[in-house]
């Protein structure tokens, strides 16, 4: 549905590269006639499905999946004061049903706290009902006035995973926060995307939360992309919505809550972090096609090769590998280009010489070539896919490390922020943060930085010189 | 989350039974604070997921999955005159983003023709792009003013599968209609739900279609439930949205289109058609739990039995069976009641005597008891699940056949419609249909009836006596 006739912009021009690869690799079509709403092409949607299957499998270990309505009555939506303030500028309102105005306006969920918690108040009666851990994958809506961009800043977030848990105590909810952060780590490791976790400053937390932990990736241009948040809600919402339980002593207590969200930005991270000048580089965990087989037909042995390719495809399929054969009558270069653009992790070539030598020539998406015996092909292919995954993770880690800087003065920080993320020391006060942000045109993303790539040490505040702690500074998407 | 303390209403009081079983078997919670919007409990959502996985697997044979935006600009929505007329009373309109009115109002899709077809116009260029066959599973919205009911008549249809195809000619589109009807037959056979296909009268077709084929099930009270439709759209929409292709002769032609829809009413049919006084009866194809193992612990051999049960569970799981063990310390009767209410197809009991005799006592949801050897348990269990499926299909077919009547006068028809569906002969004119509907307080559902249960013969019109064809008359949900 999208043409491949011209070359991609180089990845060093990241913004242009991203927009073009989204189109040419058939992830999304941006021509839908409303700003900020995009159409998933079948290939993009398959990538989306594999990614969310991975996420669901992780969540299903201790959550159950559910589904709540999209429409939230104004009366519920307006109950939590901080929450309203955080969202009032960006909520879409349904005001009419057919030709008649509605009695109560309905919000399109920007997030589902106010849809879910009135039901939690009905469902939770006693400590035996706790913990309650549910999630849903839904479309949510934000009336974005800024520049929109597929998968990154949208008006319809088509694939928002939101988990909502209730616990007996603040500490138990806090353990859940840690657990969800661990899930994020596992999820992004499976996607080969290195992440940095930090605690957002108090003024940047989720409206109605005690605190917010955020997960950031670093894109090739050095800008950060928030690709997950875990909020400790304390009892803000349980007090507003009356989520109480009878404890073991027969007393009524308010539940302590967390929520946790991952949107299709996780796919933007996969695309952005792993690509190259040829197009997508997909981890095998989520690639719609993991292996493409290319019959190399020279001379008269065409039928023989096609039969061998068919056998191989069948064998790999039976082993659970997502494999396609490209037997189209076109020059190999154009085929390679097509599958590289779509990020297919492994290409297997089979020609007359391979047939004679009982071997397969395998080339992974990073260009690493391996010749393996035809016997036990599925096993070898699986091993090569695992190795390819390790290689793209390593490549992404190298990239992240090379874009992580430190700075001790605002000038140094400003200079290094061009294409990088910077770790500074900060005393913790809002004034210093505001000043730093103003001087460097950046955001103080967070403290309590957790990342194998960042030293979480102490030092003099970059602004006031008082004792400070490591803080992450970046320019964000 | 729902209590099971009292008995269900008898299934003979179908409406009361349905509402109660939806709640007690934890399908949906109806207490969400907006009329016609419901919350899926995790158990109901698991049933929903298995059902849609079945449907997706059928569709994926020749369709690709995709996803289009929920919001349709008024400018696109208003392009097809008949289509607007059909939906203007029931469309929800988004008029505000944040605190500002929108320039162009946005409709919440009631169905997606007007969201999808502008993109098809961009995607389709030549005959080589055809046929195009895509589908999506999405939430759609109808501002229902009638009595709402979970899964049957909702304001947010949470799980609408809509397929949209484009073909070079009307005849090829017509072949696709036949193909989709075949898919429906296969899908509902997998759900054990017998169906009747018919062609809706011209005045009852989809707004903008050449004709509409509908799939109906018959509920226990004799009322029909429309659980699928396939529309031949001809070139109505392709002319409106400019979906053209260059044919082999280099001439521009309009595409010919079909669309096909199945909503969560398919789950209402499963619940309605198969239940009994004890609760749900689920086909194993979609049951969240296919087998429940109940350890029968009497005397001192508790540990030994629990270990044997654990082994059995592991073995069945490894064979791909969705199995749970209920080792709760409560009386067996209460356990049986719980799993019967939730429709689990097979209960396996394992006590000291079974251990000694190396056997398992299996009781299916219809009460059929079979003792099988412990050896090769997975194989036996699979066979019993298949047999149970045949039994519930047969039971449903018997029910349908006993509720299918014929009539030759309006009086007879009216009388028999009480609890049944009636086949009459009809000349085909609107006047006679209107008169019959008025006299019998029913709907003329369709002609060209296709069903192994209905004789599609000819005879004198029930109203005017002129030559007529078989037509289905019923009272619908």
PDB file of N, CA and C in Angstrom, chain A residues 1 29 31-34 37-42 45 49 64-73 88-89 91-98 102 108 115 119 122-123 132 134 139 141 143 156 158, chain B residues 1 29 31-32 34 37-42 45 49 64-73 76 88-89 91-98 102 115 119 122-123 132 134 139 141 143 156 158:
ATOM      1  N   UNK A   1       0.825  -1.204   0.000  1.00  0.00           N
ATOM      2  CA  UNK A   1       0.000   0.000   0.000  1.00  0.00           C
ATOM      3  C   UNK A   1       0.861   1.257   0.000  1.00  0.00           C
ATOM      4  N   UNK A  29      -0.634   5.000   8.287  1.00  0.00           N
ATOM      5  CA  UNK A  29      -0.887   5.987   7.251  1.00  0.00           C
ATOM      6  C   UNK A  29      -1.340   7.271   7.959  1.00  0.00           C
ATOM      7  N   UNK A  31      -2.548   9.940   6.531  1.00  0.00           N
ATOM      8  CA  UNK A  31      -3.417  10.785   5.707  1.00  0.00           C
ATOM      9  C   UNK A  31      -4.882  10.782   6.133  1.00  0.00           C
ATOM     10  N   UNK A  32      -5.198  10.187   7.278  1.00  0.00           N
ATOM     11  CA  UNK A  32      -6.583  10.238   7.773  1.00  0.00           C
ATOM     12  C   UNK A  32      -6.987  11.699   7.964  1.00  0.00           C
ATOM     13  N   UNK A  33      -8.222  12.048   7.578  1.00  0.00           N
ATOM     14  CA  UNK A  33      -8.557  13.479   7.541  1.00  0.00           C
ATOM     15  C   UNK A  33      -8.832  14.169   8.882  1.00  0.00           C
ATOM     16  N   UNK A  34      -8.236  13.720   9.966  1.00  0.00           N
ATOM     17  CA  UNK A  34      -8.288  14.486  11.223  1.00  0.00           C
ATOM     18  C   UNK A  34      -6.871  14.497  11.797  1.00  0.00           C
ATOM     19  N   UNK A  37      -4.880  11.687  14.222  1.00  0.00           N
ATOM     20  CA  UNK A  37      -5.483  10.349  14.144  1.00  0.00           C
ATOM     21  C   UNK A  37      -4.851   9.624  12.959  1.00  0.00           C
ATOM     22  N   UNK A  38      -4.435   8.395  13.186  1.00  0.00           N
ATOM     23  CA  UNK A  38      -3.705   7.657  12.167  1.00  0.00           C
ATOM     24  C   UNK A  38      -4.334   6.292  11.944  1.00  0.00           C
ATOM     25  N   UNK A  39      -4.002   5.706  10.813  1.00  0.00           N
ATOM     26  CA  UNK A  39      -4.542   4.391  10.451  1.00  0.00           C
ATOM     27  C   UNK A  39      -3.419   3.362  10.523  1.00  0.00           C
ATOM     28  N   UNK A  40      -3.662   2.278  11.231  1.00  0.00           N
ATOM     29  CA  UNK A  40      -2.691   1.176  11.268  1.00  0.00           C
ATOM     30  C   UNK A  40      -2.784   0.375   9.978  1.00  0.00           C
ATOM     31  N   UNK A  41      -1.685   0.256   9.258  1.00  0.00           N
ATOM     32  CA  UNK A  41      -1.609  -0.694   8.158  1.00  0.00           C
ATOM     33  C   UNK A  41      -1.570  -2.108   8.750  1.00  0.00           C
ATOM     34  N   UNK A  42      -1.949  -3.129   7.983  1.00  0.00           N
ATOM     35  CA  UNK A  42      -1.888  -4.500   8.518  1.00  0.00           C
ATOM     36  C   UNK A  42      -0.513  -4.884   9.065  1.00  0.00           C
ATOM     37  N   UNK A  45      -0.066  -3.177  12.335  1.00  0.00           N
ATOM     38  CA  UNK A  45      -0.972  -3.726  13.339  1.00  0.00           C
ATOM     39  C   UNK A  45      -0.492  -5.097  13.819  1.00  0.00           C
ATOM     40  N   UNK A  49       0.219  -6.090  17.560  1.00  0.00           N
ATOM     41  CA  UNK A  49      -0.362  -7.255  18.233  1.00  0.00           C
ATOM     42  C   UNK A  49       0.697  -8.114  18.910  1.00  0.00           C
ATOM     43  N   UNK A  64      -5.501  -9.639  36.004  1.00  0.00           N
ATOM     44  CA  UNK A  64      -6.508 -10.172  35.095  1.00  0.00           C
ATOM     45  C   UNK A  64      -6.929  -9.070  34.141  1.00  0.00           C
ATOM     46  N   UNK A  65      -7.260  -9.459  32.907  1.00  0.00           N
ATOM     47  CA  UNK A  65      -7.668  -8.462  31.922  1.00  0.00           C
ATOM     48  C   UNK A  65      -9.175  -8.219  32.003  1.00  0.00           C
ATOM     49  N   UNK A  66      -9.555  -6.997  31.746  1.00  0.00           N
ATOM     50  CA  UNK A  66     -10.942  -6.592  31.877  1.00  0.00           C
ATOM     51  C   UNK A  66     -11.210  -5.484  30.872  1.00  0.00           C
ATOM     52  N   UNK A  67     -12.405  -4.929  30.871  1.00  0.00           N
ATOM     53  CA  UNK A  67     -12.701  -3.832  29.944  1.00  0.00           C
ATOM     54  C   UNK A  67     -13.802  -2.950  30.507  1.00  0.00           C
ATOM     55  N   UNK A  68     -13.480  -1.668  30.610  1.00  0.00           N
ATOM     56  CA  UNK A  68     -14.427  -0.668  31.117  1.00  0.00           C
ATOM     57  C   UNK A  68     -14.854   0.253  29.980  1.00  0.00           C
ATOM     58  N   UNK A  69     -16.009   0.915  30.140  1.00  0.00           N
ATOM     59  CA  UNK A  69     -16.505   1.791  29.066  1.00  0.00           C
ATOM     60  C   UNK A  69     -15.571   2.959  28.749  1.00  0.00           C
ATOM     61  N   UNK A  70     -15.671   3.409  27.501  1.00  0.00           N
ATOM     62  CA  UNK A  70     -14.907   4.569  27.036  1.00  0.00           C
ATOM     63  C   UNK A  70     -15.470   5.867  27.593  1.00  0.00           C
ATOM     64  N   UNK A  71     -16.794   5.927  27.737  1.00  0.00           N
ATOM     65  CA  UNK A  71     -17.447   7.198  28.067  1.00  0.00           C
ATOM     66  C   UNK A  71     -17.582   7.366  29.578  1.00  0.00           C
ATOM     67  N   UNK A  72     -17.093   8.488  30.074  1.00  0.00           N
ATOM     68  CA  UNK A  72     -17.135   8.752  31.513  1.00  0.00           C
ATOM     69  C   UNK A  72     -18.042   9.951  31.754  1.00  0.00           C
ATOM     70  N   UNK A  73     -19.078   9.767  32.600  1.00  0.00           N
ATOM     71  CA  UNK A  73     -19.976  10.899  32.828  1.00  0.00           C
ATOM     72  C   UNK A  73     -19.245  12.041  33.542  1.00  0.00           C
ATOM     73  N   UNK A  88      -8.246  18.982  32.178  1.00  0.00           N
ATOM     74  CA  UNK A  88      -9.392  19.736  31.642  1.00  0.00           C
ATOM     75  C   UNK A  88      -9.140  20.332  30.258  1.00  0.00           C
ATOM     76  N   UNK A  89      -7.871  20.611  29.946  1.00  0.00           N
ATOM     77  CA  UNK A  89      -7.587  21.209  28.636  1.00  0.00           C
ATOM     78  C   UNK A  89      -7.566  20.201  27.502  1.00  0.00           C
ATOM     79  N   UNK A  91      -9.497  17.083  27.294  1.00  0.00           N
ATOM     80  CA  UNK A  91     -10.539  16.056  27.223  1.00  0.00           C
ATOM     81  C   UNK A  91     -11.511  16.359  26.089  1.00  0.00           C
ATOM     82  N   UNK A  92     -11.825  15.329  25.309  1.00  0.00           N
ATOM     83  CA  UNK A  92     -12.888  15.433  24.313  1.00  0.00           C
ATOM     84  C   UNK A  92     -14.231  15.192  25.003  1.00  0.00           C
ATOM     85  N   UNK A  93     -15.211  16.011  24.661  1.00  0.00           N
ATOM     86  CA  UNK A  93     -16.537  15.870  25.272  1.00  0.00           C
ATOM     87  C   UNK A  93     -17.589  15.505  24.243  1.00  0.00           C
ATOM     88  N   UNK A  94     -18.343  14.447  24.563  1.00  0.00           N
ATOM     89  CA  UNK A  94     -19.527  14.101  23.767  1.00  0.00           C
ATOM     90  C   UNK A  94     -20.697  14.858  24.378  1.00  0.00           C
ATOM     91  N   UNK A  95     -21.361  15.660  23.557  1.00  0.00           N
ATOM     92  CA  UNK A  95     -22.457  16.490  24.090  1.00  0.00           C
ATOM     93  C   UNK A  95     -23.812  16.138  23.489  1.00  0.00           C
ATOM     94  N   UNK A  96     -23.774  15.385  22.344  1.00  0.00           N
ATOM     95  CA  UNK A  96     -25.040  15.080  21.681  1.00  0.00           C
ATOM     96  C   UNK A  96     -25.154  13.598  21.342  1.00  0.00           C
ATOM     97  N   UNK A  97     -26.361  13.058  21.529  1.00  0.00           N
ATOM     98  CA  UNK A  97     -26.695  11.715  21.070  1.00  0.00           C
ATOM     99  C   UNK A  97     -27.765  11.876  20.008  1.00  0.00           C
ATOM    100  N   UNK A  98     -27.461  11.484  18.778  1.00  0.00           N
ATOM    101  CA  UNK A  98     -28.374  11.768  17.668  1.00  0.00           C
ATOM    102  C   UNK A  98     -28.497  13.275  17.536  1.00  0.00           C
ATOM    103  N   UNK A 102     -27.212  15.792  25.306  1.00  0.00           N
ATOM    104  CA  UNK A 102     -27.248  14.843  26.427  1.00  0.00           C
ATOM    105  C   UNK A 102     -27.490  15.590  27.737  1.00  0.00           C
ATOM    106  N   UNK A 108     -14.530  11.393  26.658  1.00  0.00           N
ATOM    107  CA  UNK A 108     -13.791  10.246  26.128  1.00  0.00           C
ATOM    108  C   UNK A 108     -12.610  10.042  27.061  1.00  0.00           C
ATOM    109  N   UNK A 115     -13.459   6.078  35.534  1.00  0.00           N
ATOM    110  CA  UNK A 115     -14.403   5.060  35.041  1.00  0.00           C
ATOM    111  C   UNK A 115     -14.341   3.813  35.909  1.00  0.00           C
ATOM    112  N   UNK A 119     -16.540   1.514  40.219  1.00  0.00           N
ATOM    113  CA  UNK A 119     -16.852   0.081  40.226  1.00  0.00           C
ATOM    114  C   UNK A 119     -16.034  -0.637  41.301  1.00  0.00           C
ATOM    115  N   UNK A 122     -17.692  -0.614  44.466  1.00  0.00           N
ATOM    116  CA  UNK A 122     -18.757  -1.618  44.619  1.00  0.00           C
ATOM    117  C   UNK A 122     -18.183  -3.009  44.858  1.00  0.00           C
ATOM    118  N   UNK A 123     -17.062  -3.296  44.241  1.00  0.00           N
ATOM    119  CA  UNK A 123     -16.522  -4.662  44.248  1.00  0.00           C
ATOM    120  C   UNK A 123     -15.766  -4.994  45.526  1.00  0.00           C
ATOM    121  N   UNK A 132      -6.482  -6.309  44.551  1.00  0.00           N
ATOM    122  CA  UNK A 132      -7.219  -6.415  43.296  1.00  0.00           C
ATOM    123  C   UNK A 132      -6.317  -5.848  42.198  1.00  0.00           C
ATOM    124  N   UNK A 134      -6.225  -5.457  38.132  1.00  0.00           N
ATOM    125  CA  UNK A 134      -6.818  -5.605  36.808  1.00  0.00           C
ATOM    126  C   UNK A 134      -6.124  -4.684  35.810  1.00  0.00           C
ATOM    127  N   UNK A 139      -8.472   2.168  23.737  1.00  0.00           N
ATOM    128  CA  UNK A 139      -8.194   3.453  23.111  1.00  0.00           C
ATOM    129  C   UNK A 139      -8.513   4.588  24.092  1.00  0.00           C
ATOM    130  N   UNK A 141      -8.061   9.102  24.661  1.00  0.00           N
ATOM    131  CA  UNK A 141      -8.089  10.305  23.825  1.00  0.00           C
ATOM    132  C   UNK A 141      -7.522  11.521  24.547  1.00  0.00           C
ATOM    133  N   UNK A 143      -6.920  15.710  23.560  1.00  0.00           N
ATOM    134  CA  UNK A 143      -7.014  16.785  22.574  1.00  0.00           C
ATOM    135  C   UNK A 143      -5.682  17.520  22.560  1.00  0.00           C
ATOM    136  N   UNK A 156      -5.933  10.047  19.295  1.00  0.00           N
ATOM    137  CA  UNK A 156      -6.449   8.751  19.740  1.00  0.00           C
ATOM    138  C   UNK A 156      -5.251   7.849  19.987  1.00  0.00           C
ATOM    139  N   UNK A 158      -4.389   4.469  20.458  1.00  0.00           N
ATOM    140  CA  UNK A 158      -5.247   3.317  20.147  1.00  0.00           C
ATOM    141  C   UNK A 158      -5.005   2.135  21.070  1.00  0.00           C
TER     142      UNK A 158
ATOM    143  N   UNK B   1     -16.379 -11.444  42.650  1.00  0.00           N
ATOM    144  CA  UNK B   1     -16.957 -10.097  42.655  1.00  0.00           C
ATOM    145  C   UNK B   1     -18.493 -10.117  42.670  1.00  0.00           C
ATOM    146  N   UNK B  29     -20.871  -6.374  34.617  1.00  0.00           N
ATOM    147  CA  UNK B  29     -21.513  -5.639  35.706  1.00  0.00           C
ATOM    148  C   UNK B  29     -22.320  -4.509  35.072  1.00  0.00           C
ATOM    149  N   UNK B  31     -23.787  -2.080  36.651  1.00  0.00           N
ATOM    150  CA  UNK B  31     -23.961  -0.913  37.531  1.00  0.00           C
ATOM    151  C   UNK B  31     -23.136   0.308  37.135  1.00  0.00           C
ATOM    152  N   UNK B  32     -22.504   0.275  35.982  1.00  0.00           N
ATOM    153  CA  UNK B  32     -21.769   1.462  35.532  1.00  0.00           C
ATOM    154  C   UNK B  32     -22.745   2.639  35.419  1.00  0.00           C
ATOM    155  N   UNK B  34     -23.730   4.913  33.525  1.00  0.00           N
ATOM    156  CA  UNK B  34     -24.360   5.450  32.312  1.00  0.00           C
ATOM    157  C   UNK B  34     -25.184   4.319  31.703  1.00  0.00           C
ATOM    158  N   UNK B  37     -24.090   1.201  29.106  1.00  0.00           N
ATOM    159  CA  UNK B  37     -22.646   0.932  29.136  1.00  0.00           C
ATOM    160  C   UNK B  37     -22.382  -0.058  30.265  1.00  0.00           C
ATOM    161  N   UNK B  38     -21.601  -1.091  29.978  1.00  0.00           N
ATOM    162  CA  UNK B  38     -21.390  -2.161  30.939  1.00  0.00           C
ATOM    163  C   UNK B  38     -19.905  -2.434  31.116  1.00  0.00           C
ATOM    164  N   UNK B  39     -19.583  -3.094  32.224  1.00  0.00           N
ATOM    165  CA  UNK B  39     -18.189  -3.406  32.533  1.00  0.00           C
ATOM    166  C   UNK B  39     -17.987  -4.921  32.384  1.00  0.00           C
ATOM    167  N   UNK B  40     -16.979  -5.309  31.626  1.00  0.00           N
ATOM    168  CA  UNK B  40     -16.637  -6.729  31.513  1.00  0.00           C
ATOM    169  C   UNK B  40     -15.894  -7.166  32.777  1.00  0.00           C
ATOM    170  N   UNK B  41     -16.411  -8.165  33.461  1.00  0.00           N
ATOM    171  CA  UNK B  41     -15.647  -8.831  34.521  1.00  0.00           C
ATOM    172  C   UNK B  41     -14.514  -9.639  33.852  1.00  0.00           C
ATOM    173  N   UNK B  42     -13.437  -9.950  34.579  1.00  0.00           N
ATOM    174  CA  UNK B  42     -12.368 -10.750  33.974  1.00  0.00           C
ATOM    175  C   UNK B  42     -12.859 -12.073  33.376  1.00  0.00           C
ATOM    176  N   UNK B  45     -14.574 -11.303  30.191  1.00  0.00           N
ATOM    177  CA  UNK B  45     -13.625 -10.830  29.191  1.00  0.00           C
ATOM    178  C   UNK B  45     -12.785 -11.973  28.633  1.00  0.00           C
ATOM    179  N   UNK B  49     -12.485 -12.963  24.822  1.00  0.00           N
ATOM    180  CA  UNK B  49     -11.215 -13.118  24.108  1.00  0.00           C
ATOM    181  C   UNK B  49     -11.129 -14.442  23.359  1.00  0.00           C
ATOM    182  N   UNK B  64      -6.753  -9.408   6.378  1.00  0.00           N
ATOM    183  CA  UNK B  64      -5.720  -8.930   7.290  1.00  0.00           C
ATOM    184  C   UNK B  64      -6.367  -7.999   8.305  1.00  0.00           C
ATOM    185  N   UNK B  65      -5.807  -8.002   9.518  1.00  0.00           N
ATOM    186  CA  UNK B  65      -6.368  -7.146  10.572  1.00  0.00           C
ATOM    187  C   UNK B  65      -5.717  -5.771  10.532  1.00  0.00           C
ATOM    188  N   UNK B  66      -6.502  -4.768  10.844  1.00  0.00           N
ATOM    189  CA  UNK B  66      -6.050  -3.390  10.775  1.00  0.00           C
ATOM    190  C   UNK B  66      -6.779  -2.592  11.852  1.00  0.00           C
ATOM    191  N   UNK B  67      -6.549  -1.287  11.893  1.00  0.00           N
ATOM    192  CA  UNK B  67      -7.259  -0.473  12.886  1.00  0.00           C
ATOM    193  C   UNK B  67      -7.375   0.960  12.391  1.00  0.00           C
ATOM    194  N   UNK B  68      -8.609   1.443  12.342  1.00  0.00           N
ATOM    195  CA  UNK B  68      -8.906   2.807  11.904  1.00  0.00           C
ATOM    196  C   UNK B  68      -9.385   3.629  13.094  1.00  0.00           C
ATOM    197  N   UNK B  69      -9.279   4.964  12.994  1.00  0.00           N
ATOM    198  CA  UNK B  69      -9.691   5.810  14.116  1.00  0.00           C
ATOM    199  C   UNK B  69     -11.175   5.693  14.469  1.00  0.00           C
ATOM    200  N   UNK B  70     -11.450   5.967  15.743  1.00  0.00           N
ATOM    201  CA  UNK B  70     -12.835   5.985  16.234  1.00  0.00           C
ATOM    202  C   UNK B  70     -13.590   7.204  15.736  1.00  0.00           C
ATOM    203  N   UNK B  71     -12.882   8.335  15.633  1.00  0.00           N
ATOM    204  CA  UNK B  71     -13.561   9.606  15.382  1.00  0.00           C
ATOM    205  C   UNK B  71     -13.650   9.881  13.884  1.00  0.00           C
ATOM    206  N   UNK B  72     -14.869  10.156  13.429  1.00  0.00           N
ATOM    207  CA  UNK B  72     -15.101  10.403  12.001  1.00  0.00           C
ATOM    208  C   UNK B  72     -15.571  11.847  11.832  1.00  0.00           C
ATOM    209  N   UNK B  73     -14.854  12.639  11.014  1.00  0.00           N
ATOM    210  CA  UNK B  73     -15.282  14.027  10.866  1.00  0.00           C
ATOM    211  C   UNK B  73     -16.654  14.105  10.184  1.00  0.00           C
ATOM    212  N   UNK B  76     -16.887  13.838   6.361  1.00  0.00           N
ATOM    213  CA  UNK B  76     -16.867  12.521   5.716  1.00  0.00           C
ATOM    214  C   UNK B  76     -18.159  11.767   6.001  1.00  0.00           C
ATOM    215  N   UNK B  88     -28.581   8.975  11.575  1.00  0.00           N
ATOM    216  CA  UNK B  88     -28.548  10.312  12.179  1.00  0.00           C
ATOM    217  C   UNK B  88     -29.149  10.371  13.588  1.00  0.00           C
ATOM    218  N   UNK B  89     -30.086   9.470  13.873  1.00  0.00           N
ATOM    219  CA  UNK B  89     -30.721   9.514  15.193  1.00  0.00           C
ATOM    220  C   UNK B  89     -29.871   8.864  16.278  1.00  0.00           C
ATOM    221  N   UNK B  91     -26.195   8.675  16.412  1.00  0.00           N
ATOM    222  CA  UNK B  91     -24.757   8.942  16.451  1.00  0.00           C
ATOM    223  C   UNK B  91     -24.423   9.875  17.624  1.00  0.00           C
ATOM    224  N   UNK B  92     -23.391   9.491  18.360  1.00  0.00           N
ATOM    225  CA  UNK B  92     -22.847  10.381  19.391  1.00  0.00           C
ATOM    226  C   UNK B  92     -21.897  11.374  18.726  1.00  0.00           C
ATOM    227  N   UNK B  93     -21.986  12.633  19.129  1.00  0.00           N
ATOM    228  CA  UNK B  93     -21.132  13.671  18.544  1.00  0.00           C
ATOM    229  C   UNK B  93     -20.198  14.275  19.579  1.00  0.00           C
ATOM    230  N   UNK B  94     -18.927  14.315  19.232  1.00  0.00           N
ATOM    231  CA  UNK B  94     -17.946  15.045  20.037  1.00  0.00           C
ATOM    232  C   UNK B  94     -17.907  16.470  19.493  1.00  0.00           C
ATOM    233  N   UNK B  95     -18.179  17.418  20.356  1.00  0.00           N
ATOM    234  CA  UNK B  95     -18.248  18.815  19.894  1.00  0.00           C
ATOM    235  C   UNK B  95     -17.169  19.693  20.510  1.00  0.00           C
ATOM    236  N   UNK B  96     -16.539  19.205  21.617  1.00  0.00           N
ATOM    237  CA  UNK B  96     -15.558  20.031  22.307  1.00  0.00           C
ATOM    238  C   UNK B  96     -14.265  19.274  22.566  1.00  0.00           C
ATOM    239  N   UNK B  97     -13.135  19.971  22.369  1.00  0.00           N
ATOM    240  CA  UNK B  97     -11.836  19.452  22.777  1.00  0.00           C
ATOM    241  C   UNK B  97     -11.335  20.373  23.875  1.00  0.00           C
ATOM    242  N   UNK B  98     -11.148  19.830  25.080  1.00  0.00           N
ATOM    243  CA  UNK B  98     -10.834  20.697  26.206  1.00  0.00           C
ATOM    244  C   UNK B  98     -11.998  21.652  26.420  1.00  0.00           C
ATOM    245  N   UNK B 102     -14.995  22.392  18.765  1.00  0.00           N
ATOM    246  CA  UNK B 102     -14.219  21.936  17.606  1.00  0.00           C
ATOM    247  C   UNK B 102     -14.722  22.620  16.331  1.00  0.00           C
ATOM    248  N   UNK B 115     -15.091   6.054   7.779  1.00  0.00           N
ATOM    249  CA  UNK B 115     -13.707   6.224   8.246  1.00  0.00           C
ATOM    250  C   UNK B 115     -12.745   5.493   7.319  1.00  0.00           C
ATOM    251  N   UNK B 119      -9.703   6.205   2.960  1.00  0.00           N
ATOM    252  CA  UNK B 119      -8.346   5.640   2.894  1.00  0.00           C
ATOM    253  C   UNK B 119      -8.255   4.608   1.766  1.00  0.00           C
ATOM    254  N   UNK B 122      -7.398   6.137  -1.353  1.00  0.00           N
ATOM    255  CA  UNK B 122      -5.974   6.444  -1.525  1.00  0.00           C
ATOM    256  C   UNK B 122      -5.165   5.182  -1.833  1.00  0.00           C
ATOM    257  N   UNK B 123      -5.562   4.079  -1.258  1.00  0.00           N
ATOM    258  CA  UNK B 123      -4.754   2.866  -1.348  1.00  0.00           C
ATOM    259  C   UNK B 123      -4.933   2.113  -2.664  1.00  0.00           C
ATOM    260  N   UNK B 132      -9.125  -6.301  -1.981  1.00  0.00           N
ATOM    261  CA  UNK B 132      -8.584  -5.830  -0.705  1.00  0.00           C
ATOM    262  C   UNK B 132      -9.539  -6.297   0.388  1.00  0.00           C
ATOM    263  N   UNK B 134      -9.832  -6.333   4.475  1.00  0.00           N
ATOM    264  CA  UNK B 134      -9.324  -5.991   5.808  1.00  0.00           C
ATOM    265  C   UNK B 134     -10.452  -6.091   6.825  1.00  0.00           C
ATOM    266  N   UNK B 139     -14.451  -0.824  19.263  1.00  0.00           N
ATOM    267  CA  UNK B 139     -15.659  -0.350  19.943  1.00  0.00           C
ATOM    268  C   UNK B 139     -16.411   0.601  19.016  1.00  0.00           C
ATOM    269  N   UNK B 141     -20.395   2.834  18.630  1.00  0.00           N
ATOM    270  CA  UNK B 141     -21.349   3.499  19.525  1.00  0.00           C
ATOM    271  C   UNK B 141     -22.688   3.754  18.846  1.00  0.00           C
ATOM    272  N   UNK B 143     -26.444   5.604  19.999  1.00  0.00           N
ATOM    273  CA  UNK B 143     -27.252   6.247  21.041  1.00  0.00           C
ATOM    274  C   UNK B 143     -28.621   5.574  21.057  1.00  0.00           C
ATOM    275  N   UNK B 156     -22.262   1.368  23.988  1.00  0.00           N
ATOM    276  CA  UNK B 156     -20.916   1.069  23.499  1.00  0.00           C
ATOM    277  C   UNK B 156     -20.858  -0.412  23.181  1.00  0.00           C
ATOM    278  N   UNK B 158     -18.580  -3.017  22.538  1.00  0.00           N
ATOM    279  CA  UNK B 158     -17.139  -2.985  22.824  1.00  0.00           C
ATOM    280  C   UNK B 158     -16.341  -3.812  21.827  1.00  0.00           C
TER     281      UNK B 158
END
